[in-house]
XYZ file of C-alpha atoms in Angstrom:
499
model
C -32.773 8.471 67.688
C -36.383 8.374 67.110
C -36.553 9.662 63.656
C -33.552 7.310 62.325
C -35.521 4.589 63.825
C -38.398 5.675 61.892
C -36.101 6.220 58.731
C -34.981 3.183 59.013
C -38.258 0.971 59.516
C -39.256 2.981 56.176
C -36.131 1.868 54.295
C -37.419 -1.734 55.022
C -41.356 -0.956 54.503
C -40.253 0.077 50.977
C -38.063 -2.459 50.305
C -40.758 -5.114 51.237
C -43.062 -3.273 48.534
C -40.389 -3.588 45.400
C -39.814 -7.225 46.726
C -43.277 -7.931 46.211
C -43.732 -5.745 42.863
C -40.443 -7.697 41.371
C -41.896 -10.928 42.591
C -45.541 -9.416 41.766
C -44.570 -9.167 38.190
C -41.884 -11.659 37.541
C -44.495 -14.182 38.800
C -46.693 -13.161 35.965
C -44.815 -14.416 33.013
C -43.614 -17.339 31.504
C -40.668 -16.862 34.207
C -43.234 -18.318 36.977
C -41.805 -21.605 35.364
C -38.302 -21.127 37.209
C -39.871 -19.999 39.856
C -42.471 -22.582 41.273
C -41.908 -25.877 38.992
C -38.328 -26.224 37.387
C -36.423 -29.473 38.043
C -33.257 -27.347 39.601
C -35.221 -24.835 41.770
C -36.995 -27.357 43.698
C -33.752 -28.787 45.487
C -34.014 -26.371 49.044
C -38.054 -27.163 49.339
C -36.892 -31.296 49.140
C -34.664 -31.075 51.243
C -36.529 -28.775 53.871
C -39.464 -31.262 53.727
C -36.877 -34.096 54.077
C -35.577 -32.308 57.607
C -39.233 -31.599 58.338
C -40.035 -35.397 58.552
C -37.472 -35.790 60.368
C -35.720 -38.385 57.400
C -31.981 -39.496 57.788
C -30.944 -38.314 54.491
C -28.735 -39.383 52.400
C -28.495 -36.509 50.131
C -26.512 -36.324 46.895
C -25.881 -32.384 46.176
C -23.811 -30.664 43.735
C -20.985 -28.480 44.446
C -23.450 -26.388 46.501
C -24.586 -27.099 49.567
C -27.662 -24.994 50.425
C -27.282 -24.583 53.783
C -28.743 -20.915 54.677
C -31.042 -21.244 51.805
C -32.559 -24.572 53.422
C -32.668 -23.254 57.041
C -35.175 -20.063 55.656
C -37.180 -22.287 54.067
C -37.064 -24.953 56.373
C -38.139 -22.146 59.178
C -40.914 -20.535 57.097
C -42.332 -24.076 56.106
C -42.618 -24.845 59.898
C -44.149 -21.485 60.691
C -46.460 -20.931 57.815
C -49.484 -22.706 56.617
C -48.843 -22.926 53.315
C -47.976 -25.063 50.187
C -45.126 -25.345 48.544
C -45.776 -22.659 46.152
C -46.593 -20.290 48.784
C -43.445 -20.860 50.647
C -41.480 -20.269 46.985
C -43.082 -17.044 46.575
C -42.327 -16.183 50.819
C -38.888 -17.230 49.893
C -38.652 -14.802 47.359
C -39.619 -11.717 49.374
C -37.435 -12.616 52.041
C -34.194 -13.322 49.051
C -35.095 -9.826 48.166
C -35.336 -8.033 52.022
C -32.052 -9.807 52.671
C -30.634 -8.278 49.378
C -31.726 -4.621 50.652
C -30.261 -5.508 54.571
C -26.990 -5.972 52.714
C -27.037 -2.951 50.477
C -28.275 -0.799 53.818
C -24.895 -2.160 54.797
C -22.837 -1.594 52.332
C -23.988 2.280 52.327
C -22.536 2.824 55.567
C -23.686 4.477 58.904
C -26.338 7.195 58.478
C -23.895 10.581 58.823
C -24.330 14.317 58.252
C -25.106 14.887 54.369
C -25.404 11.003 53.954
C -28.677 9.718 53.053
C -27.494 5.740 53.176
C -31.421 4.459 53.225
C -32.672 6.478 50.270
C -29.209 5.000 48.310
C -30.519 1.472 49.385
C -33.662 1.787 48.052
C -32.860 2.829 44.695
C -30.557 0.548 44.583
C -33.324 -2.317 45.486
C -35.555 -0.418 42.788
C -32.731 -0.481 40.226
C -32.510 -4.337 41.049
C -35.982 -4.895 41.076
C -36.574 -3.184 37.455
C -33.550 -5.607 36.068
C -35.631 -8.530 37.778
C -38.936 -7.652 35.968
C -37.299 -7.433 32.877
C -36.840 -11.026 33.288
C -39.581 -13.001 31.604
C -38.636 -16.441 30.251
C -38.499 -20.150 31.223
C -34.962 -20.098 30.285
C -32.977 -21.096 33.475
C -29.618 -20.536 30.889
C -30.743 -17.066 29.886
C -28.696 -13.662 31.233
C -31.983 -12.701 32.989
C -29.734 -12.721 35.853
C -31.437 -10.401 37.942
C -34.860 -12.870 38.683
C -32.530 -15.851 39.854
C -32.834 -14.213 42.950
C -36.468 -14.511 43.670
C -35.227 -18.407 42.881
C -33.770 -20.514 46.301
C -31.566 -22.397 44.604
C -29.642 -20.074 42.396
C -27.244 -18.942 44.857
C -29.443 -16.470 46.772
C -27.479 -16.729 50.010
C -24.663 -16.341 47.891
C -25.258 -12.855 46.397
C -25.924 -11.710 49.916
C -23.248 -12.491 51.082
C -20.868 -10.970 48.737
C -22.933 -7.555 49.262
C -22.172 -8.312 52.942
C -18.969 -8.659 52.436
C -18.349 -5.375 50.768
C -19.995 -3.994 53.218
C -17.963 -5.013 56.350
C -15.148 -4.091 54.383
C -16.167 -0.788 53.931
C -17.175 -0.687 57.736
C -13.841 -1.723 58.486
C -12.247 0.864 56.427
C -14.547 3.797 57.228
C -13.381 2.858 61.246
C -17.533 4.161 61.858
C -18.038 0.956 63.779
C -15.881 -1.981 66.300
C -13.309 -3.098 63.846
C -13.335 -5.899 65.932
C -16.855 -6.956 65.492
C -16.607 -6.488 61.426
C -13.877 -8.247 61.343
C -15.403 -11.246 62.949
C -18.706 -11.051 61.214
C -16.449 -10.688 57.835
C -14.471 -14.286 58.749
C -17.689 -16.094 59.795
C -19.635 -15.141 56.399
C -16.444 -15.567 54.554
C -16.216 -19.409 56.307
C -19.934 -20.120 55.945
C -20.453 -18.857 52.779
C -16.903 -20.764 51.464
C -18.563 -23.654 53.429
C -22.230 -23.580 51.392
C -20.807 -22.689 48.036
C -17.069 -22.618 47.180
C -18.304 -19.854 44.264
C -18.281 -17.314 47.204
C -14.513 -17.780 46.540
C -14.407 -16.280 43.139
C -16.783 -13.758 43.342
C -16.038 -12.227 46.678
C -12.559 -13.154 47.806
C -10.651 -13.312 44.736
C -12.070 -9.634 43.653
C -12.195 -8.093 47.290
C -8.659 -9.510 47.970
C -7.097 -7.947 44.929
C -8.758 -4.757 45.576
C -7.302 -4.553 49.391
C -3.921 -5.581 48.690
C -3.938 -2.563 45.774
C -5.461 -0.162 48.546
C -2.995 -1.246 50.886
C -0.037 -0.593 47.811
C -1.494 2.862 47.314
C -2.519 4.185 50.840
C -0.393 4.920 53.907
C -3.319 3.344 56.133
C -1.842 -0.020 55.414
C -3.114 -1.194 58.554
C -6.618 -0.484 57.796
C -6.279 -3.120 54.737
C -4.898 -5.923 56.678
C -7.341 -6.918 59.132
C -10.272 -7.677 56.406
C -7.719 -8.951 53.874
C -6.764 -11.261 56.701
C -10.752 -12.502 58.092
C -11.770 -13.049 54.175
C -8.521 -15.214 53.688
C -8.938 -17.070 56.736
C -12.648 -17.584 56.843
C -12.374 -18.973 53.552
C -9.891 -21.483 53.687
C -11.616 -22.244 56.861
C -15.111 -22.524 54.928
C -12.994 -25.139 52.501
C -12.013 -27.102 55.485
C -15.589 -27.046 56.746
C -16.439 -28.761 53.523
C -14.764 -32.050 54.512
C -17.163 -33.835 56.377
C -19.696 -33.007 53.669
C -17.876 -34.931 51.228
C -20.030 -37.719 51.321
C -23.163 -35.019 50.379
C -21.101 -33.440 47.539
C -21.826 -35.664 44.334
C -19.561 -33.306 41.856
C -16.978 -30.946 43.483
C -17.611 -28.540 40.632
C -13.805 -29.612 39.044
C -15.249 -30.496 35.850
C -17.017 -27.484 35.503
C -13.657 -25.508 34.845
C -12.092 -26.455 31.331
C -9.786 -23.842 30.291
C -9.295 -25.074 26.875
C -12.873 -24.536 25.993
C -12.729 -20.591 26.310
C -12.880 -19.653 22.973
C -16.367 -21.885 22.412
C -17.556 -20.485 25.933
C -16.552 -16.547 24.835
C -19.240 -17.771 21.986
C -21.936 -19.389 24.190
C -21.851 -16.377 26.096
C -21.773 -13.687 23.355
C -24.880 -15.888 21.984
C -26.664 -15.499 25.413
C -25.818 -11.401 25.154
C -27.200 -11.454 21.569
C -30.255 -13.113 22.473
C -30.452 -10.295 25.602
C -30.693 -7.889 23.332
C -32.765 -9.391 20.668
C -35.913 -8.310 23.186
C -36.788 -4.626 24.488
C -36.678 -5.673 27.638
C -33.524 -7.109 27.084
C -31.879 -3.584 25.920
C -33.969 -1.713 28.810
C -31.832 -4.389 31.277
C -28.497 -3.814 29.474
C -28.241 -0.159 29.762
C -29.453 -0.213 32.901
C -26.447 -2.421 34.196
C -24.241 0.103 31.788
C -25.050 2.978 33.171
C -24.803 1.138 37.207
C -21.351 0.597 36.049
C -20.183 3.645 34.423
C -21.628 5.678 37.823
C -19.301 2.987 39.669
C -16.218 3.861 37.556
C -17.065 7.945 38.150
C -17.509 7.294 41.808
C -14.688 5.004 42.102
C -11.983 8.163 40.523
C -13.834 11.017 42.752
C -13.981 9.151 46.113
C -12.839 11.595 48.599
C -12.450 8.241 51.252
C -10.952 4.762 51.356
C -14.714 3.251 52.142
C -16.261 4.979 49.282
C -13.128 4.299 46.615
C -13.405 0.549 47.722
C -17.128 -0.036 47.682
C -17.530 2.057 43.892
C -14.733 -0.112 43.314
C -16.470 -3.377 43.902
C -19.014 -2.460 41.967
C -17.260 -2.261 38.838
C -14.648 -4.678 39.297
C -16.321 -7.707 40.256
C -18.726 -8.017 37.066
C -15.321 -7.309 35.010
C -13.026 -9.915 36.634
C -15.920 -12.307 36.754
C -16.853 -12.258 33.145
C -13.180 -12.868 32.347
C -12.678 -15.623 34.408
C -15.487 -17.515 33.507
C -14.639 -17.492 29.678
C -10.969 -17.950 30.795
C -12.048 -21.575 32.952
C -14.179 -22.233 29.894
C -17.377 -22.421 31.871
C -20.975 -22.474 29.992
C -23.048 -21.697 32.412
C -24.849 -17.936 32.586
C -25.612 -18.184 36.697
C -22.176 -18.042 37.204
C -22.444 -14.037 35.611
C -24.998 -12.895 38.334
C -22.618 -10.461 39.584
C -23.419 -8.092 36.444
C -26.885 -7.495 38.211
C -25.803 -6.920 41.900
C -21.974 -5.853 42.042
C -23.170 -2.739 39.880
C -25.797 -1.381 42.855
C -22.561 -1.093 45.051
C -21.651 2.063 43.247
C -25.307 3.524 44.027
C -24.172 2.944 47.725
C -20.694 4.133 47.845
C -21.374 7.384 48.441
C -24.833 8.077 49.523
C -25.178 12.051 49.785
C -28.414 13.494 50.636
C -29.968 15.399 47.365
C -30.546 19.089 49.087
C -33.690 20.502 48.413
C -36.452 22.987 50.503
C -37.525 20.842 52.863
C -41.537 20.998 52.333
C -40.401 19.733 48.595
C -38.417 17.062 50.295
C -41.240 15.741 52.360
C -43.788 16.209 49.631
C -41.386 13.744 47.175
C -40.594 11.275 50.336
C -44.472 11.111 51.386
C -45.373 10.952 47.198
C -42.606 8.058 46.911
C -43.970 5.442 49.986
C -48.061 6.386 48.610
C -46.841 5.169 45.877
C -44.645 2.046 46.868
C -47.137 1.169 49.133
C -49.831 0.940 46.495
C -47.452 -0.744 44.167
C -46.728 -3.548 46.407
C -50.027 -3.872 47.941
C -51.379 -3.825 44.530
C -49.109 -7.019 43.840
C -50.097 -9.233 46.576
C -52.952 -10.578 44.369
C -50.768 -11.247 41.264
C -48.468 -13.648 43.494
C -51.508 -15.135 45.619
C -52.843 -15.567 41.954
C -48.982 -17.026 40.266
C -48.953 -19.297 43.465
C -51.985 -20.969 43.672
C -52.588 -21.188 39.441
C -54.573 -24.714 38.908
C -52.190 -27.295 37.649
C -55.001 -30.549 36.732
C -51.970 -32.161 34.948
C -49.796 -32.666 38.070
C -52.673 -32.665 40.416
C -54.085 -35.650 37.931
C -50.332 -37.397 38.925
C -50.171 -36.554 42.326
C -53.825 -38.127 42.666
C -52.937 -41.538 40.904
C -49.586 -41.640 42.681
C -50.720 -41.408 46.607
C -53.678 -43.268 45.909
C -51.202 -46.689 44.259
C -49.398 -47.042 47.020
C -46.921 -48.198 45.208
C -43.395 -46.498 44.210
C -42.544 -45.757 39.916
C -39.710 -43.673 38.834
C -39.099 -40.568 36.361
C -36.342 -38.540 35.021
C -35.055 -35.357 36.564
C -36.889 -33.093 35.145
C -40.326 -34.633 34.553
C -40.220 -36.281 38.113
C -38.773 -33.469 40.307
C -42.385 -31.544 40.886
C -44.554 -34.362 41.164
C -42.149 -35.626 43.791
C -42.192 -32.600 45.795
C -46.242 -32.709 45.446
C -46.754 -36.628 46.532
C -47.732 -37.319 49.902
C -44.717 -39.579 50.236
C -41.281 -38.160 48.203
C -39.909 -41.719 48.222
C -42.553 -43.154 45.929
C -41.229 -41.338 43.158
C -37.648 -42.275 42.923
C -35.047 -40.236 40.320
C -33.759 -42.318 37.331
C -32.093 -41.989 33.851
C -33.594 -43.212 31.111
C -31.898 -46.683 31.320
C -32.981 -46.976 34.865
C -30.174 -46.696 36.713
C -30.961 -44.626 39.742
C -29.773 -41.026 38.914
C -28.786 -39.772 42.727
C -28.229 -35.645 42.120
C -29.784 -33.393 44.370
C -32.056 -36.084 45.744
C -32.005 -38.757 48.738
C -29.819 -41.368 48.094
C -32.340 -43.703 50.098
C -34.700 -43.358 47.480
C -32.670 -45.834 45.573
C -32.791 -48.342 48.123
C -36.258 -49.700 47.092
C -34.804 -51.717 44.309
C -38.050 -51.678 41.819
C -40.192 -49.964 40.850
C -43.437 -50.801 39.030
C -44.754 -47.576 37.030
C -42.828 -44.831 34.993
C -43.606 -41.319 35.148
C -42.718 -39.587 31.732
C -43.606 -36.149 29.707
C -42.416 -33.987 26.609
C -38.991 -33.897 28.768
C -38.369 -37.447 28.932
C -35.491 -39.487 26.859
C -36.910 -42.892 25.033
C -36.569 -45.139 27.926
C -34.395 -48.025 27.473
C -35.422 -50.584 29.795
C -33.134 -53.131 31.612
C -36.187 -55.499 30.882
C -38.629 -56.297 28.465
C -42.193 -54.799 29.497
C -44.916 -53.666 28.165
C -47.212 -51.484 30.705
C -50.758 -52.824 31.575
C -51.987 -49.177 31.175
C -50.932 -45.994 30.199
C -53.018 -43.400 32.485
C -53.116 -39.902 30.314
C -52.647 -36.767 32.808
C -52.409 -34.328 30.323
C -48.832 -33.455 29.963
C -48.127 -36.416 31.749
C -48.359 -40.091 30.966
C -48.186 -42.634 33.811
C -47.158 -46.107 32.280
C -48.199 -48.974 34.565
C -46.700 -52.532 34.518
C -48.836 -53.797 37.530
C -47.409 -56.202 39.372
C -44.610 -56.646 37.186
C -41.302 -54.547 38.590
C -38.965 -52.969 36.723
C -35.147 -53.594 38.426
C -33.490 -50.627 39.257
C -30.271 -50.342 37.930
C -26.809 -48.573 40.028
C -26.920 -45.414 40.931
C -24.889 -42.371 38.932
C -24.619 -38.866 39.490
């Protein structure tokens, strides 16, 4: 019992050490853009600081709800000392340690012949390789892999779907309480449903397909049901869940699906694969998820039991069906593809045997393998202590000007989302469009309620404001790649709000 304990604490020791090299290095590129100061990513550290101040919200969110993603950040912002971009860069880690938890998982109970933690971790390291290759500010790029250092693009998500494959394969394996997977499968099925209705396509659409054609082909029908039955359930209870959110949920994500559009999004994605490969990075990345699925597709057709078959299965599947059905719904949108990176580690986990070897050779390469993960991630501490805390003058120049007015302006989405996460008071930078109507997604509605505002925050990203008024500002205060244009005591009306 001892010595799986021990094996066990090391599976996590080296998966914290290539959660902190992928961060380590993904953090030193052009990529740190996504990671500490885009518009979108910013959304979970609002709201956590909203809930922190204890603020009656009135929040106007997307399709996506963010609900275990803003209780881990809200939790680490209470118990750490830290600034925003430390809590990011926390964040990440712990997006990456709750990746591994579900691979451990999905590899199944430690048994004779099995080595389930080693499987894990190369499975993290295969992940963590596709993450580094990741290395530019485009949020709409298929660097899929780095979104999940990110806490907005669907982080809880992925893990959950890994989750999910695993209790499944749990379930079919019989090496734990059916019972107990089967209720941990229905409440992740109902709260991941309930946070994001994507969960839907990319785990119970693909899982439920691949049950029903197990339970076709086996004679342990009875195996199939039971999980079939908690993912069905637990989602359509996770949909129900959604209702008294409504008021939160500014776009249902409807309009996102237009099926007659599939030929022009079969191009925008072929253009995003093109550009993938145009890089040798990109091409490293590419084979790399090739080769995770062509080891899925082996293991899938030699699977000597229903677990294994299933989870190699998964693997393959799930990237396939997904691609296809978002150029069928005529989507344009490259997040929605993460499962190429992580449904493809499932077949590195289906069937985790133990590589034989003299064992003084197998304790030189396991001792040679933590030196060196250890050093690897220790080593990378610095570069994301260094990422973190890089000097911004521009934004610190805003933030300055902004707390010391004591006054409230307004900005577009993405010039005004990081200076209003950096103010000393969120509310005195209120979200608008370039006609001044207030612009209420992913933000507190109560913003708006201020009516006026009497300075406008604007930068390269800003649209040619079209005021509701004629004004001319008093002063135009340069902060680098900001410009702060102040109309004194003259306020600008506010106009409705949109989404």
């Amino acid at each position: 019992m001892r010595r799986v304990r021990m094996r066990e604490l090391s599976g996590w020791a080296g998966a914290l050490a290539l959660a902190l090299m992928a961060l380590g290095q993904v953090a030193s590129t052009p990529r740190a853009e996504l990671l500490f100061r885009d518009g979108d990513s910013l959304i979970v550290a609002l709201l956590a600081r909203s809930v922190l101040a204890d603020a009656h919200g009135d929040w106007a969110m997307s399709s996506v709800l963010f609900l275990p993603e803003s209780a881990v950040f809200t939790g680490i912002d209470a118990l750490l000392p830290l600034d925003a971009n430390g809590l990011l860069a926390v964040n990440a880690v712990l997006n990456m340690l709750a990746l591994y938890g579900a691979l451990r998982l999905a590899a199944g109970r430690r048994r004779d012949g099995m080595a389930p933690v080693a499987w894990s971790l190369v499975a993290l390291a295969a992940f963590a390789v596709l993450a580094m290759t990741g290395i530019s500010t485009a949020r709409d790029a298929l660097e899929l892999a780095s979104l999940q250092l990110t806490t907005t693009y669907y982080a809880a998500t992925v893990v959950a779907v890994v989750v999910s494959a695993g209790l499944v394969r749990r379930v079919l394996d019989r090496t734990e309480g059916g019972t107990g997977s089967l209720v941990a499968l229905g409440a992740t099925a109902t709260l991941s449903t309930l946070t994001n209705p994507l969960y839907a396509a990319w785990a119970t659409v693909p899982i439920g397909i691949l049950l029903v054609v197990l339970a076709a082909r086996s004679l342990r029908r009875g195996r199939v049901v039971g999980p079939l039955a908690a993912l069905l359930g637990g989602t359509v209870l996770g949909f129900l869940g959604r209702i008294p959110f409504g008021e939160w949920i500014a776009n249902t994500g409807a309009s996102y699906v237009q099926p007659q559009q599939w030929a022009q999004s079969l191009e925008y994605y072929a253009e995003l694969l093109a550009g993938r490969l145009s890089s040798p990075l990109g091409v490293v990345a590419c084979g790399i998820v090739v080769a995770l699925i062509a080891v899925a597709v082996l293991r899938t057709a030699r699977a000597v039991d229903l677990g294994g078959r299933f989870t190699a299965a998964v693997a393959w599947f799930l990237p396939v069906l997904v691609v296809v059905g978002a150029i069928a719904l005529g989507t344009h949108a490259a997040r929605y593809l993460q499962p190429l990176a992580f449904a493809p580690l499932l077949g590195l986990v289906a069937a985790p045997r133990a590589v034989t070897m003299p064992r003084r050779a197998g304790s030189a390469v396991v001792a040679g393998t933590a030196a060196l993960l250890l050093a690897a991630g220790v080593l990378s501490v610095p570069r994301i202590a260094a990422a973190a805390s890089m000097p911004d003058p521009d934004l610190r120049c805003v933030t300055d000007w902004v707390n010391a007015s004591g006054r409230t302006g307004a900005g577009q989405f993405w010039t005004v989302r990081l200076p209003k996460l950096h103010v000393d008071d969120p509310a005195s930078l209120v979200q608008v469009d370039h006609e001044l109507n207030g612009y209420a997604w992913l933000v507190d509605r109560h913003d708006l309620d201020v009516g006026e505002v009497s300075f406008l925050l604007e930068d390269a990203q800003t649209v040619p404001w079209h005021l509701p008024v004629p004004a001319i500002p008093d002063e135009v205060i340069d902060c680098g790649r900001y410009r702060i244009l102040d109309f004194g005591d003259a306020g600008l009306p506010l106009g409705p709000p949109r989404s």
